[in-house]
Amino acid sequence: MFTDRLKTELTVTSPGRINIIGEHTDYNNGYVLPAAIDKTIIFKLGRNHTETLCRIYSEGFGEMVEIHLDSITKKTSGWENHMLGVLHEIIQITDKLKGFDCSIKSHLPVGSGVSSSAALECGLAFGLNELFDLGLDSWDIIKLSQKAEHEFVGTKCGIMDQFASVMGKKDHVMLLDCMTFDYEYIPMDIAPYQILLLNTNVAHNLASSEYNIRRSQCEKGLEILQKKFGARISFRDVTQSMLDDCKDEMGEIIHQRCFYVIDENKRVFQAVEALKQHDLLQFGQLLYQTHEGLRHDYEVSCPELDFLVDFSKDRKEVLGARMMGGGFGGCTLNIIHKNAIADFVKDATRAYQNEFSRELTYFQTVPSDGTTIIRKK
Ligand code: GLA
């Protein structure tokens, strides 16, 4: 087997991420509050002493891809594009990258909104940086991974996922300003409550196309605002009355999208404040409000996600819940009392199965460290 034959010089672990609040705000120059998680992708890497041959084996898919650094072209779809994109971006920056072998084992559910994509991109970039001493810093890795996603995968994502995967810190969430890239680690102290993810197992197929549509709707909205109020403003400067002044020109849909973004930016700060004050009831309510915004104004939810969030509202042991990530499927994030998890999962699974004839899966997670080396030969 490829993995057994591989002459491993380096083992890297690259985490997925959760986002507590601040959804669809990153590409709108707004604020987010993500964390890396304890579910990761493991990369084993070794040089193969060729100039250009890169062999990457995915244990999960049982698939091997061979890439030549001198002829990188985008494929129509698939996980390979993440790898191709990263390699393409690296060779734009440096000529130190040479042939290597790599084996990948993922412990992250694909398409569930915990950003296995960013984990894949950042893990590879991080590992190659170490293996070939490329001289990239964390921001280079974050930015080039995001670019790989834009150019090769086709999702015009923001910076949050790649940032969280690389910069995560155990037991902390990160308040990131996606305009200035300033950030602050905040202790995620919610005991006796914990984070539970319920996976709808609805793969978010629409995610990429609808995601890009949302992004361009917001860009149009901002353009209209800037024409009226000055080219330097961003959503964080826009008040409700400024937005309403532009409503006729924007039309209903774009107005709604912008309304959500402005509101969500404010909620991020309210949530940070609540977290710092240990006001967990308020913290939970803000998550519910975000879900309503994503459901009705931003329109990126789906019936399965709505059902799970509504289901949680009848349970006082759940302080807050919302869909997480790009949307159209994936997981809900729940803040739940630790003693209630087993019963809640049992009841939610039954109710979900009855409603959709679909399996519900779940996992608990905690804020964890970002991409790191776990072994070096
Ligand atoms: C995806 C993108 C992120 C972010 C979220 C929504 O995960 O990759 O950049 O926009 O959706 O908050």
Tab-separated table of C-alpha atoms and ligand atoms in Angstrom:
chain	number	residue	atom	x	y	z
A	1	MET	CA	0.000	0.000	0.000
A	2	PHE	CA	1.200	3.526	-0.873
A	3	THR	CA	1.007	4.799	2.716
A	4	ASP	CA	3.164	1.919	4.001
A	5	ARG	CA	5.820	2.438	1.305
A	6	LEU	CA	5.939	6.199	1.773
A	7	LYS	CA	9.169	7.432	3.323
A	8	THR	CA	7.515	9.774	5.804
A	9	GLU	CA	9.656	12.691	6.914
A	10	LEU	CA	6.870	14.779	8.350
A	11	THR	CA	3.395	14.251	9.799
A	12	VAL	CA	1.074	17.232	9.943
A	13	THR	CA	-2.384	17.595	11.448
A	14	SER	CA	-4.735	20.191	9.997
A	15	PRO	CA	-8.057	20.948	11.710
A	16	GLY	CA	-11.530	21.764	10.481
A	17	ARG	CA	-13.282	24.752	12.011
A	18	ILE	CA	-16.458	25.828	13.665
A	19	ASN	CA	-17.800	29.329	13.554
A	20	ILE	CA	-19.604	30.558	16.644
A	21	ILE	CA	-21.085	33.639	15.009
A	22	GLY	CA	-20.374	36.004	12.101
A	23	GLU	CA	-21.608	33.985	9.142
A	24	HIS	CA	-21.184	35.283	5.583
A	25	THR	CA	-19.497	38.355	6.984
A	26	ASP	CA	-15.881	37.500	6.149
A	27	TYR	CA	-16.046	38.322	2.425
A	28	ASN	CA	-17.986	41.440	3.367
A	29	ASN	CA	-15.043	42.900	5.279
A	30	GLY	CA	-16.811	42.106	8.528
A	31	TYR	CA	-16.170	40.207	11.749
A	32	VAL	CA	-16.151	36.485	12.523
A	33	LEU	CA	-15.706	34.344	15.631
A	34	PRO	CA	-14.370	30.938	14.548
A	35	ALA	CA	-12.218	28.268	16.172
A	36	ALA	CA	-10.205	25.327	14.915
A	37	ILE	CA	-11.574	21.979	16.129
A	38	ASP	CA	-10.253	18.659	17.358
A	39	LYS	CA	-11.267	16.867	14.141
A	40	THR	CA	-8.437	17.005	11.656
A	41	ILE	CA	-6.865	15.743	8.466
A	42	ILE	CA	-3.524	13.970	8.865
A	43	PHE	CA	-0.836	14.387	6.200
A	44	LYS	CA	2.221	12.153	5.889
A	45	LEU	CA	4.813	13.694	3.632
A	46	GLY	CA	8.216	12.803	2.244
A	47	ARG	CA	10.413	14.043	-0.600
A	48	ASN	CA	10.662	11.577	-3.514
A	49	HIS	CA	13.786	13.205	-5.007
A	50	THR	CA	12.218	13.949	-8.378
A	51	GLU	CA	12.039	17.445	-9.804
A	52	THR	CA	8.308	17.606	-10.474
A	53	LEU	CA	6.367	14.428	-9.626
A	54	CYS	CA	3.884	14.816	-6.747
A	55	ARG	CA	1.938	11.738	-5.678
A	56	ILE	CA	-0.925	12.319	-3.288
A	57	TYR	CA	-2.988	9.450	-1.963
A	58	SER	CA	-6.328	9.892	-0.213
A	59	GLU	CA	-6.998	7.025	2.172
A	60	GLY	CA	-10.655	8.011	2.445
A	61	PHE	CA	-11.357	7.978	-1.277
A	62	GLY	CA	-8.839	5.198	-1.970
A	63	GLU	CA	-7.579	7.388	-4.792
A	64	MET	CA	-4.125	8.438	-5.901
A	65	VAL	CA	-3.422	11.556	-7.926
A	66	GLU	CA	-0.201	12.236	-9.754
A	67	ILE	CA	0.604	15.847	-10.455
A	68	HIS	CA	3.569	17.233	-12.373
A	69	LEU	CA	4.602	20.636	-11.146
A	70	ASP	CA	5.384	21.755	-14.679
A	71	SER	CA	1.897	20.981	-16.011
A	72	ILE	CA	-0.741	21.903	-13.447
A	73	THR	CA	-4.241	22.255	-14.858
A	74	LYS	CA	-7.603	22.467	-13.154
A	75	LYS	CA	-9.892	19.394	-13.179
A	76	THR	CA	-13.645	19.645	-13.630
A	77	SER	CA	-14.349	18.645	-10.022
A	78	GLY	CA	-13.125	16.695	-7.006
A	79	TRP	CA	-10.708	16.915	-4.092
A	80	GLU	CA	-7.768	16.975	-6.494
A	81	ASN	CA	-8.493	20.616	-7.296
A	82	HIS	CA	-7.676	21.678	-3.745
A	83	MET	CA	-4.266	20.069	-4.103
A	84	LEU	CA	-3.667	21.393	-7.606
A	85	GLY	CA	-4.612	24.877	-6.476
A	86	VAL	CA	-2.203	24.849	-3.541
A	87	LEU	CA	0.692	23.564	-5.666
A	88	HIS	CA	-0.078	26.116	-8.356
A	89	GLU	CA	-0.051	28.958	-5.838
A	90	ILE	CA	3.175	27.783	-4.192
A	91	ILE	CA	5.116	27.665	-7.447
A	92	GLN	CA	4.043	31.236	-8.200
A	93	ILE	CA	5.900	32.257	-5.029
A	94	THR	CA	8.973	30.024	-4.973
A	95	ASP	CA	10.946	27.530	-7.082
A	96	LYS	CA	12.046	25.529	-4.028
A	97	LEU	CA	9.168	23.059	-4.289
A	98	LYS	CA	10.167	19.662	-5.783
A	99	GLY	CA	8.622	16.212	-6.102
A	100	PHE	CA	7.047	14.632	-3.003
A	101	ASP	CA	4.810	11.802	-1.865
A	102	CYS	CA	1.906	12.424	0.471
A	103	SER	CA	-0.778	10.362	2.079
A	104	ILE	CA	-3.917	11.927	3.519
A	105	LYS	CA	-6.288	10.584	6.124
A	106	SER	CA	-9.325	12.683	6.975
A	107	HIS	CA	-11.335	12.585	10.177
A	108	LEU	CA	-13.540	15.425	8.953
A	109	PRO	CA	-16.944	14.799	7.437
A	110	VAL	CA	-16.972	16.233	3.884
A	111	GLY	CA	-19.691	18.758	2.986
A	112	SER	CA	-20.819	19.218	6.574
A	113	GLY	CA	-19.827	22.852	7.017
A	114	VAL	CA	-16.692	22.269	9.103
A	115	SER	CA	-14.445	23.217	6.210
A	116	SER	CA	-12.613	20.078	5.259
A	117	SER	CA	-11.556	22.146	2.202
A	118	ALA	CA	-9.534	24.646	4.199
A	119	ALA	CA	-8.025	21.847	6.300
A	120	LEU	CA	-6.934	20.110	3.118
A	121	GLU	CA	-5.424	23.201	1.542
A	122	CYS	CA	-3.727	24.598	4.620
A	123	GLY	CA	-2.432	21.207	5.749
A	124	LEU	CA	-0.732	20.572	2.417
A	125	ALA	CA	0.687	24.085	2.182
A	126	PHE	CA	1.923	23.937	5.786
A	127	GLY	CA	3.531	20.529	5.303
A	128	LEU	CA	5.288	21.473	2.066
A	129	ASN	CA	6.544	24.673	3.619
A	130	GLU	CA	8.266	22.620	6.330
A	131	LEU	CA	9.460	19.838	4.048
A	132	PHE	CA	11.118	22.116	1.493
A	133	ASP	CA	11.876	25.037	3.768
A	134	LEU	CA	9.874	27.367	1.531
A	135	GLY	CA	10.018	30.307	3.928
A	136	LEU	CA	6.272	30.961	3.979
A	137	ASP	CA	4.684	32.451	7.083
A	138	SER	CA	1.207	31.694	8.429
A	139	TRP	CA	-0.402	34.500	6.445
A	140	ASP	CA	1.193	33.301	3.214
A	141	ILE	CA	-0.258	29.854	3.866
A	142	ILE	CA	-3.697	31.271	4.681
A	143	LYS	CA	-3.791	33.552	1.636
A	144	LEU	CA	-2.473	31.055	-0.866
A	145	SER	CA	-4.926	28.418	0.364
A	146	GLN	CA	-7.794	30.864	-0.059
A	147	LYS	CA	-6.570	31.675	-3.561
A	148	ALA	CA	-6.436	27.961	-4.391
A	149	GLU	CA	-10.093	27.725	-3.354
A	150	HIS	CA	-11.003	30.722	-5.551
A	151	GLU	CA	-9.082	29.727	-8.635
A	152	PHE	CA	-9.209	25.941	-8.649
A	153	VAL	CA	-12.280	24.967	-6.617
A	154	GLY	CA	-14.336	27.940	-7.771
A	155	THR	CA	-15.795	29.097	-4.439
A	156	LYS	CA	-15.059	32.775	-3.899
A	157	CYS	CA	-14.736	32.194	-0.170
A	158	GLY	CA	-13.672	34.668	2.491
A	159	ILE	CA	-10.642	34.247	4.725
A	160	MET	CA	-12.311	32.747	7.807
A	161	ASP	CA	-11.856	29.014	7.218
A	162	GLN	CA	-8.207	29.106	6.254
A	163	PHE	CA	-7.478	31.561	9.062
A	164	ALA	CA	-9.205	29.399	11.672
A	165	SER	CA	-7.547	26.201	10.509
A	166	VAL	CA	-4.044	27.678	10.695
A	167	MET	CA	-4.362	30.066	13.655
A	168	GLY	CA	-6.582	28.061	16.032
A	169	LYS	CA	-5.742	28.045	19.744
A	170	LYS	CA	-6.881	25.423	22.240
A	171	ASP	CA	-9.925	26.494	24.306
A	172	HIS	CA	-10.180	29.831	22.480
A	173	VAL	CA	-12.283	31.384	19.763
A	174	MET	CA	-10.852	34.088	17.543
A	175	LEU	CA	-12.424	37.454	16.915
A	176	LEU	CA	-11.123	38.315	13.454
A	177	ASP	CA	-11.597	41.601	11.667
A	178	CYS	CA	-11.661	40.492	8.031
A	179	MET	CA	-10.836	43.987	6.799
A	180	THR	CA	-7.734	44.768	8.854
A	181	PHE	CA	-6.900	41.126	9.745
A	182	ASP	CA	-6.512	42.152	13.383
A	183	TYR	CA	-7.512	39.337	15.690
A	184	GLU	CA	-7.958	38.525	19.340
A	185	TYR	CA	-8.104	35.161	21.112
A	186	ILE	CA	-11.036	34.914	23.510
A	187	PRO	CA	-11.410	32.073	26.038
A	188	MET	CA	-14.390	29.886	25.141
A	189	ASP	CA	-15.543	29.436	28.682
A	190	ILE	CA	-19.084	28.070	28.515
A	191	ALA	CA	-19.070	25.354	31.199
A	192	PRO	CA	-21.283	23.487	32.022
A	193	TYR	CA	-22.381	23.894	28.413
A	194	GLN	CA	-20.664	22.303	25.451
A	195	ILE	CA	-20.615	22.480	21.677
A	196	LEU	CA	-22.570	19.841	19.820
A	197	LEU	CA	-22.768	19.591	16.039
A	198	LEU	CA	-25.729	17.872	14.440
A	199	ASN	CA	-25.026	16.842	10.874
A	200	THR	CA	-28.055	16.905	8.563
A	201	ASN	CA	-26.116	14.735	6.130
A	202	VAL	CA	-27.454	16.970	3.403
A	203	ALA	CA	-24.419	17.606	1.226
A	204	HIS	CA	-24.405	21.266	0.327
A	205	ASN	CA	-24.424	20.965	-3.470
A	206	LEU	CA	-25.754	24.439	-4.049
A	207	ALA	CA	-23.120	25.849	-1.798
A	208	SER	CA	-20.618	26.984	-4.378
A	209	SER	CA	-22.960	28.580	-6.924
A	210	GLU	CA	-25.369	30.144	-4.423
A	211	TYR	CA	-22.444	31.230	-2.280
A	212	ASN	CA	-20.930	33.151	-5.176
A	213	ILE	CA	-24.332	34.684	-5.926
A	214	ARG	CA	-24.649	35.943	-2.329
A	215	ARG	CA	-21.192	37.402	-2.564
A	216	SER	CA	-21.958	39.331	-5.736
A	217	GLN	CA	-25.322	40.522	-4.356
A	218	CYS	CA	-23.498	42.029	-1.398
A	219	GLU	CA	-20.925	43.588	-3.693
A	220	LYS	CA	-23.717	45.235	-5.687
A	221	GLY	CA	-25.339	46.445	-2.491
A	222	LEU	CA	-22.114	47.936	-1.226
A	223	GLU	CA	-21.460	49.632	-4.551
A	224	ILE	CA	-24.831	51.388	-4.275
A	225	LEU	CA	-24.105	52.429	-0.685
A	226	GLN	CA	-20.671	53.702	-1.624
A	227	LYS	CA	-22.052	55.746	-4.504
A	228	LYS	CA	-24.337	57.505	-2.066
A	229	PHE	CA	-22.181	57.716	1.059
A	230	GLY	CA	-18.585	57.662	-0.159
A	231	ALA	CA	-16.255	55.119	-1.681
A	232	ARG	CA	-14.493	54.383	1.607
A	233	ILE	CA	-17.405	53.016	3.584
A	234	SER	CA	-17.894	49.331	4.282
A	235	PHE	CA	-20.847	47.478	5.793
A	236	ARG	CA	-19.602	48.155	9.316
A	237	ASP	CA	-20.223	51.882	8.777
A	238	VAL	CA	-23.736	51.500	7.423
A	239	THR	CA	-26.732	52.263	9.642
A	240	GLN	CA	-30.259	51.031	9.130
A	241	SER	CA	-31.392	54.426	7.856
A	242	MET	CA	-28.507	54.637	5.352
A	243	LEU	CA	-29.484	51.224	4.077
A	244	ASP	CA	-33.129	52.190	3.798
A	245	ASP	CA	-32.171	55.289	1.806
A	246	CYS	CA	-30.813	52.949	-0.848
A	247	LYS	CA	-33.658	50.469	-0.808
A	248	ASP	CA	-35.324	51.588	-4.051
A	249	GLU	CA	-32.120	51.408	-5.987
A	250	MET	CA	-31.122	48.075	-4.457
A	251	GLY	CA	-34.414	46.269	-4.746
A	252	GLU	CA	-35.846	43.938	-2.133
A	253	ILE	CA	-33.392	41.031	-2.366
A	254	ILE	CA	-30.142	42.989	-2.219
A	255	HIS	CA	-31.554	45.158	0.566
A	256	GLN	CA	-32.351	42.007	2.534
A	257	ARG	CA	-28.858	40.566	2.036
A	258	CYS	CA	-27.215	43.804	3.172
A	259	PHE	CA	-29.566	44.082	6.136
A	260	TYR	CA	-28.448	40.653	7.307
A	261	VAL	CA	-24.726	41.489	7.010
A	262	ILE	CA	-25.066	44.740	8.952
A	263	ASP	CA	-27.048	43.006	11.688
A	264	GLU	CA	-24.706	40.043	11.882
A	265	ASN	CA	-21.632	42.235	12.326
A	266	LYS	CA	-23.294	43.779	15.374
A	267	ARG	CA	-24.212	40.373	16.756
A	268	VAL	CA	-20.575	39.262	16.677
A	269	PHE	CA	-19.656	41.992	19.163
A	270	GLN	CA	-22.700	41.313	21.313
A	271	ALA	CA	-21.740	37.627	21.412
A	272	VAL	CA	-18.142	38.431	22.368
A	273	GLU	CA	-19.412	40.654	25.151
A	274	ALA	CA	-21.823	37.969	26.370
A	275	LEU	CA	-19.036	35.399	26.313
A	276	LYS	CA	-16.716	37.643	28.301
A	277	GLN	CA	-19.493	38.313	30.842
A	278	HIS	CA	-20.416	34.603	30.905
A	279	ASP	CA	-23.966	35.642	29.979
A	280	LEU	CA	-24.684	32.371	28.241
A	281	LEU	CA	-28.427	32.912	27.905
A	282	GLN	CA	-27.812	36.032	25.839
A	283	PHE	CA	-25.035	34.257	23.947
A	284	GLY	CA	-27.452	31.498	22.968
A	285	GLN	CA	-30.182	33.940	21.928
A	286	LEU	CA	-27.771	35.630	19.550
A	287	LEU	CA	-27.115	32.307	17.826
A	288	TYR	CA	-30.850	31.847	17.309
A	289	GLN	CA	-31.078	35.353	15.863
A	290	THR	CA	-28.276	34.589	13.441
A	291	HIS	CA	-30.117	31.514	12.286
A	292	GLU	CA	-33.272	33.517	11.616
A	293	GLY	CA	-31.232	36.017	9.595
A	294	LEU	CA	-29.580	33.279	7.557
A	295	ARG	CA	-32.916	31.589	7.034
A	296	HIS	CA	-35.114	34.544	6.066
A	297	ASP	CA	-32.857	37.401	4.957
A	298	TYR	CA	-29.764	35.734	3.581
A	299	GLU	CA	-31.679	32.599	2.491
A	300	VAL	CA	-28.885	30.061	2.786
A	301	SER	CA	-30.584	27.561	5.093
A	302	CYS	CA	-32.608	24.476	4.145
A	303	PRO	CA	-35.591	22.624	5.687
A	304	GLU	CA	-33.383	20.075	7.448
A	305	LEU	CA	-31.312	22.768	9.187
A	306	ASP	CA	-34.418	24.769	10.092
A	307	PHE	CA	-36.047	21.674	11.531
A	308	LEU	CA	-33.104	20.950	13.835
A	309	VAL	CA	-32.862	24.530	15.045
A	310	ASP	CA	-36.620	24.675	15.685
A	311	PHE	CA	-36.465	21.322	17.448
A	312	SER	CA	-33.817	22.638	19.835
A	313	LYS	CA	-35.946	25.643	20.789
A	314	ASP	CA	-38.291	23.460	22.844
A	315	ARG	CA	-35.414	22.171	24.950
A	316	LYS	CA	-34.293	24.438	27.735
A	317	GLU	CA	-31.004	22.548	27.981
A	318	VAL	CA	-30.070	24.050	24.590
A	319	LEU	CA	-29.169	27.730	24.957
A	320	GLY	CA	-28.792	28.445	21.258
A	321	ALA	CA	-28.475	26.781	17.890
A	322	ARG	CA	-27.951	27.779	14.295
A	323	MET	CA	-26.837	26.535	10.925
A	324	MET	CA	-23.108	26.892	10.490
A	325	GLY	CA	-20.859	27.651	7.526
A	326	GLY	CA	-21.872	28.368	3.953
A	327	GLY	CA	-25.283	26.730	4.319
A	328	PHE	CA	-27.704	24.633	2.203
A	329	GLY	CA	-26.843	21.602	4.334
A	330	GLY	CA	-24.121	20.559	6.715
A	331	CYS	CA	-24.318	20.960	10.483
A	332	THR	CA	-26.135	22.928	13.104
A	333	LEU	CA	-24.079	24.205	16.019
A	334	ASN	CA	-25.742	23.780	19.416
A	335	ILE	CA	-24.762	25.135	22.805
A	336	ILE	CA	-26.082	22.461	25.125
A	337	HIS	CA	-25.808	21.470	28.786
A	338	LYS	CA	-23.329	18.631	29.082
A	339	ASN	CA	-25.733	16.414	31.037
A	340	ALA	CA	-28.416	16.677	28.381
A	341	ILE	CA	-26.443	15.692	25.293
A	342	ALA	CA	-27.250	11.984	25.206
A	343	ASP	CA	-31.033	12.451	25.556
A	344	PHE	CA	-31.162	15.369	23.166
A	345	VAL	CA	-29.255	13.488	20.475
A	346	LYS	CA	-31.533	10.475	20.885
A	347	ASP	CA	-34.702	12.562	20.549
A	348	ALA	CA	-33.398	14.712	17.706
A	349	THR	CA	-32.269	11.637	15.779
A	350	ARG	CA	-35.699	10.060	16.078
A	351	ALA	CA	-37.569	13.233	15.136
A	352	TYR	CA	-35.255	13.928	12.197
A	353	GLN	CA	-35.574	10.388	10.901
A	354	ASN	CA	-39.382	10.607	11.099
A	355	GLU	CA	-39.478	13.921	9.293
A	356	PHE	CA	-36.934	13.370	6.520
A	357	SER	CA	-36.251	9.592	6.453
A	358	ARG	CA	-32.626	10.518	6.717
A	359	GLU	CA	-29.948	9.663	9.245
A	360	LEU	CA	-28.760	12.330	11.670
A	361	THR	CA	-25.175	12.097	12.877
A	362	TYR	CA	-23.506	14.184	15.510
A	363	PHE	CA	-20.239	15.001	17.180
A	364	GLN	CA	-19.012	17.073	20.080
A	365	THR	CA	-16.069	19.320	19.628
A	366	VAL	CA	-13.881	21.851	21.431
A	367	PRO	CA	-11.771	24.778	20.213
A	368	SER	CA	-8.328	23.409	19.414
A	369	ASP	CA	-4.914	24.307	18.087
A	370	GLY	CA	-4.360	25.134	14.431
A	371	THR	CA	-2.324	23.272	11.819
A	372	THR	CA	0.763	21.779	13.380
A	373	ILE	CA	3.517	19.183	13.020
A	374	ILE	CA	2.935	16.047	15.021
A	375	ARG	CA	6.075	14.203	13.981
A	376	LYS	CA	9.297	15.067	12.244
A	377	LYS	CA	11.815	12.365	11.352
B	1	GLA	C1	-17.742	29.176	3.853
B	1	GLA	C2	-16.599	30.057	3.363
B	1	GLA	C3	-16.193	31.082	4.427
B	1	GLA	C4	-17.400	31.832	4.967
B	1	GLA	C5	-18.530	30.874	5.331
B	1	GLA	C6	-19.790	31.602	5.686
B	1	GLA	O1	-17.323	28.357	4.893
B	1	GLA	O2	-15.486	29.284	3.017
B	1	GLA	O3	-15.231	31.967	3.909
B	1	GLA	O4	-17.829	32.809	4.062
B	1	GLA	O5	-18.832	29.970	4.276
B	1	GLA	O6	-19.617	32.365	6.822
